[in-house]
């Protein structure tokens, strides 16, 4: 439950929620040590990959280290990044590999 001590605070919170997200977001794919692919989103891609490799990322990647960034693309905000992530997760492995080969980022 949120409690506001005055109307000014409530107005500030409402206005803040309408401010566009100025951080760039990324949808990315990692190749895990076992050859599997993991898809995620982040607004700091380098730090996120570092966290994955330190065992502090997603539960899925912790037992499949090390991971390697094989694909990324930008999104204007978190919402769009999440939409792209959902679409990517629905792709078959073969379709993901094509995307990686043709993609915005490839190593």
XYZ file of N, CA and C in Angstrom:
321
model
N 0.838 -1.186 0.000
C 0.000 0.000 0.000
C 0.877 1.241 0.000
N 0.565 2.205 -0.863
C 1.309 3.452 -0.916
C 0.596 4.508 -0.106
N 1.342 5.237 0.681
C 0.782 6.332 1.467
C 1.513 7.605 1.065
N 0.771 8.627 0.713
C 1.367 9.893 0.317
C 1.071 10.924 1.392
N 2.088 11.723 1.711
C 1.886 12.706 2.768
C 1.297 14.016 2.259
N 1.301 14.226 0.969
C 0.658 15.421 0.427
C 0.335 15.228 -1.056
N -0.450 16.145 -1.598
C -0.848 16.044 -3.006
C 0.338 16.251 -3.943
N 1.292 17.081 -3.529
C 2.449 17.368 -4.368
C 3.243 16.092 -4.661
N 3.411 15.243 -3.670
C 4.144 13.988 -3.852
C 3.424 13.098 -4.854
N 2.128 13.000 -4.735
C 1.336 12.178 -5.654
C 1.471 12.695 -7.084
N 1.424 14.009 -7.261
C 1.562 14.603 -8.592
C 2.943 14.309 -9.166
N 3.986 14.420 -8.353
C 5.344 14.132 -8.812
C 5.475 12.684 -9.265
N 4.898 11.768 -8.522
C 4.962 10.356 -8.883
C 4.207 10.111 -10.181
N 3.051 10.691 -10.337
C 2.286 10.537 -11.577
C 3.069 11.085 -12.767
N 3.660 12.277 -12.611
C 4.422 12.879 -13.698
C 5.659 12.055 -14.027
N 6.326 11.526 -13.025
C 7.525 10.722 -13.248
C 7.196 9.479 -14.061
N 6.052 8.882 -13.803
C 5.689 7.668 -14.531
C 5.418 7.956 -16.006
N 5.217 9.227 -16.352
C 4.974 9.588 -17.743
C 6.253 10.009 -18.466
N 7.355 10.137 -17.729
C 8.627 10.517 -18.334
C 9.158 9.329 -19.124
N 9.556 9.547 -20.372
C 10.061 8.420 -21.157
C 11.362 7.868 -20.581
N 11.568 6.591 -20.765
C 12.772 5.910 -20.310
C 13.926 6.360 -21.201
N 14.951 6.990 -20.624
C 16.056 7.500 -21.431
C 17.179 6.487 -21.595
N 17.152 5.410 -20.858
C 18.171 4.377 -21.000
C 17.850 3.510 -22.209
N 18.903 3.101 -22.886
C 18.718 2.179 -24.002
C 18.617 0.764 -23.440
N 17.717 -0.015 -23.973
C 17.532 -1.395 -23.547
C 18.001 -2.338 -24.643
N 18.372 -3.533 -24.232
C 18.870 -4.542 -25.154
C 18.127 -5.847 -24.953
N 17.903 -6.540 -26.049
C 17.467 -7.933 -26.021
C 18.697 -8.691 -26.480
N 19.039 -9.754 -25.770
C 20.282 -10.434 -26.108
C 20.124 -11.945 -26.051
N 21.043 -12.623 -26.725
C 21.113 -14.084 -26.654
C 22.523 -14.473 -26.255
N 22.587 -15.431 -25.362
C 23.853 -15.997 -24.921
C 23.932 -17.435 -25.393
N 25.127 -17.855 -25.745
C 25.359 -19.273 -25.989
C 26.012 -19.821 -24.732
N 25.401 -20.836 -24.159
C 25.907 -21.444 -22.930
C 26.951 -22.504 -23.262
N 27.704 -22.923 -22.252
C 28.766 -23.917 -22.433
C 28.240 -25.220 -23.027
N 26.992 -25.554 -22.742
C 26.417 -26.800 -23.277
C 25.824 -26.624 -24.681
N 25.981 -25.426 -25.260
C 25.475 -25.164 -26.605
C 24.066 -24.609 -26.651
N 23.385 -24.572 -25.514
C 22.023 -24.032 -25.495
C 22.065 -22.509 -25.603
N 20.909 -21.935 -25.951
C 20.791 -20.491 -26.099
C 19.881 -19.935 -25.016
N 20.275 -18.801 -24.450
C 19.486 -18.123 -23.426
C 19.168 -16.727 -23.946
N 17.931 -16.285 -23.780
C 17.499 -14.958 -24.218
C 17.094 -14.128 -23.011
N 17.507 -12.855 -22.995
C 17.167 -11.973 -21.888
C 17.145 -10.518 -22.320
N 16.860 -9.631 -21.363
C 16.863 -8.184 -21.604
C 17.697 -7.499 -20.528
N 18.265 -6.349 -20.887
C 19.062 -5.585 -19.931
C 19.237 -4.166 -20.442
N 19.503 -3.246 -19.520
C 19.841 -1.885 -19.932
C 21.344 -1.630 -19.785
N 22.093 -2.635 -19.341
C 23.559 -2.567 -19.284
C 24.085 -3.936 -19.702
N 24.285 -4.089 -20.981
C 24.580 -5.399 -21.553
C 25.892 -5.984 -21.039
N 26.943 -5.189 -21.015
C 28.247 -5.694 -20.567
C 28.181 -6.179 -19.123
N 27.538 -5.391 -18.276
C 27.424 -5.764 -16.858
C 26.574 -7.023 -16.690
N 25.530 -7.139 -17.491
C 24.644 -8.302 -17.386
C 25.361 -9.588 -17.793
N 26.128 -9.540 -18.875
C 26.884 -10.722 -19.306
C 27.911 -11.087 -18.235
N 28.538 -10.072 -17.662
C 29.492 -10.285 -16.569
C 28.815 -10.998 -15.395
N 27.606 -10.553 -15.049
C 26.861 -11.185 -13.949
C 26.537 -12.640 -14.265
N 26.119 -12.889 -15.496
C 25.841 -14.274 -15.889
C 27.085 -15.129 -15.675
N 28.235 -14.655 -16.143
C 29.467 -15.437 -16.046
C 30.003 -15.540 -14.622
N 29.547 -14.667 -13.742
C 29.929 -14.745 -12.329
C 28.974 -15.653 -11.551
N 27.998 -16.243 -12.246
C 27.029 -17.109 -11.581
C 25.934 -16.347 -10.864
N 25.800 -15.044 -11.165
C 24.794 -14.210 -10.506
C 23.701 -13.767 -11.472
N 23.624 -14.441 -12.611
C 22.599 -14.111 -13.602
C 21.387 -14.994 -13.406
N 20.776 -15.349 -14.488
C 19.579 -16.192 -14.443
C 19.922 -17.591 -13.939
N 18.974 -18.196 -13.282
C 19.156 -19.553 -12.763
C 19.547 -20.518 -13.884
N 18.957 -20.323 -15.059
C 19.225 -21.208 -16.198
C 20.708 -21.222 -16.557
N 21.342 -20.056 -16.551
C 22.731 -19.981 -17.005
C 23.742 -20.407 -15.941
N 23.354 -20.404 -14.686
C 24.304 -20.704 -13.601
C 24.971 -22.057 -13.738
N 24.253 -23.033 -14.223
C 24.827 -24.377 -14.354
C 25.353 -24.637 -15.765
N 25.404 -23.582 -16.576
C 25.836 -23.746 -17.969
C 26.945 -22.759 -18.331
N 27.811 -22.476 -17.379
C 28.883 -21.495 -17.570
C 30.087 -22.122 -18.250
N 30.867 -21.317 -18.957
C 30.671 -19.890 -19.216
C 29.656 -19.665 -20.343
N 29.188 -18.423 -20.404
C 28.282 -18.037 -21.483
C 28.985 -17.017 -22.367
N 28.532 -16.935 -23.616
C 29.123 -16.006 -24.578
C 27.996 -15.238 -25.257
N 28.139 -13.929 -25.320
C 27.160 -13.098 -26.017
C 27.269 -13.361 -27.513
N 26.160 -13.780 -28.123
C 26.174 -14.083 -29.555
C 25.229 -13.197 -30.365
N 24.351 -12.449 -29.672
C 23.398 -11.608 -30.392
C 22.850 -10.547 -29.458
N 22.658 -9.343 -29.992
C 21.928 -8.318 -29.245
C 21.298 -7.345 -30.222
N 20.214 -6.744 -29.784
C 19.596 -5.659 -30.538
C 19.017 -4.681 -29.545
N 18.886 -3.443 -29.965
C 18.413 -2.401 -29.064
C 16.895 -2.287 -29.100
N 16.385 -1.688 -28.035
C 14.956 -1.376 -27.928
C 14.860 -0.002 -27.268
N 13.854 0.778 -27.615
C 13.749 2.135 -27.073
C 13.410 2.196 -25.583
N 12.777 1.149 -25.067
C 12.419 1.129 -23.650
C 12.255 -0.312 -23.183
N 12.070 -0.474 -21.895
C 11.984 -1.817 -21.318
C 10.792 -2.597 -21.867
N 9.670 -1.932 -22.019
C 8.467 -2.597 -22.528
C 8.689 -3.198 -23.908
N 9.315 -2.425 -24.784
C 9.598 -2.925 -26.135
C 10.620 -4.055 -26.088
N 11.596 -3.938 -25.196
C 12.598 -5.001 -25.054
C 11.933 -6.299 -24.615
N 11.009 -6.207 -23.679
C 10.308 -7.407 -23.203
C 9.447 -8.028 -24.303
N 8.822 -7.182 -25.125
C 8.025 -7.703 -26.249
C 8.915 -8.457 -27.236
N 10.091 -7.870 -27.527
C 11.032 -8.533 -28.438
C 11.531 -9.846 -27.837
N 11.777 -9.834 -26.527
C 12.245 -11.049 -25.854
C 11.222 -12.171 -26.003
N 9.961 -11.863 -25.805
C 8.902 -12.872 -25.932
C 8.889 -13.445 -27.347
N 8.994 -12.564 -28.347
C 9.000 -13.033 -29.742
C 10.207 -13.924 -30.013
N 11.367 -13.536 -29.495
C 12.579 -14.342 -29.711
C 12.480 -15.700 -29.040
N 11.889 -15.736 -27.861
C 11.763 -17.001 -27.136
C 10.813 -17.964 -27.843
N 9.947 -17.432 -28.696
C 9.017 -18.277 -29.440
C 9.644 -18.858 -30.705
N 10.826 -18.371 -31.078
C 11.499 -18.881 -32.270
C 12.067 -20.272 -32.012
N 12.164 -21.050 -33.057
C 12.828 -22.353 -32.946
C 14.335 -22.112 -32.839
N 15.067 -23.132 -32.436
C 16.523 -23.003 -32.353
C 17.107 -22.630 -33.720
N 16.617 -23.267 -34.781
C 17.107 -22.979 -36.134
C 16.874 -21.512 -36.500
N 15.703 -20.989 -36.157
C 15.393 -19.581 -36.444
C 16.294 -18.652 -35.635
N 16.576 -19.030 -34.394
C 17.485 -18.226 -33.565
C 18.887 -18.209 -34.160
N 19.341 -19.341 -34.670
C 20.674 -19.409 -35.274
C 20.763 -18.540 -36.527
N 19.690 -18.494 -37.310
C 19.646 -17.610 -38.480
C 19.727 -16.161 -38.017
N 18.967 -15.814 -37.000
C 18.979 -14.459 -36.452
C 20.382 -14.089 -35.975
N 21.050 -15.012 -35.310
C 22.412 -14.768 -34.827
C 23.353 -14.519 -36.009
N 23.252 -15.336 -37.042
C 24.124 -15.180 -38.220
C 23.890 -13.856 -38.946
N 22.631 -13.412 -38.988
C 22.289 -12.194 -39.724
C 22.180 -10.972 -38.826
N 22.321 -11.164 -37.523
C 21.930 -10.167 -36.543
C 22.772 -8.923 -36.395
N 22.310 -8.094 -35.478
C 22.933 -6.817 -35.184
C 24.274 -6.990 -34.481
N 24.441 -8.075 -33.777
C 25.689 -8.343 -33.065
C 26.010 -9.806 -33.213
N 27.216 -10.091 -33.578
C 27.621 -11.484 -33.695
C 29.092 -11.596 -33.376
N 29.467 -12.632 -32.595
C 30.894 -12.830 -32.328
C 31.364 -14.124 -32.928
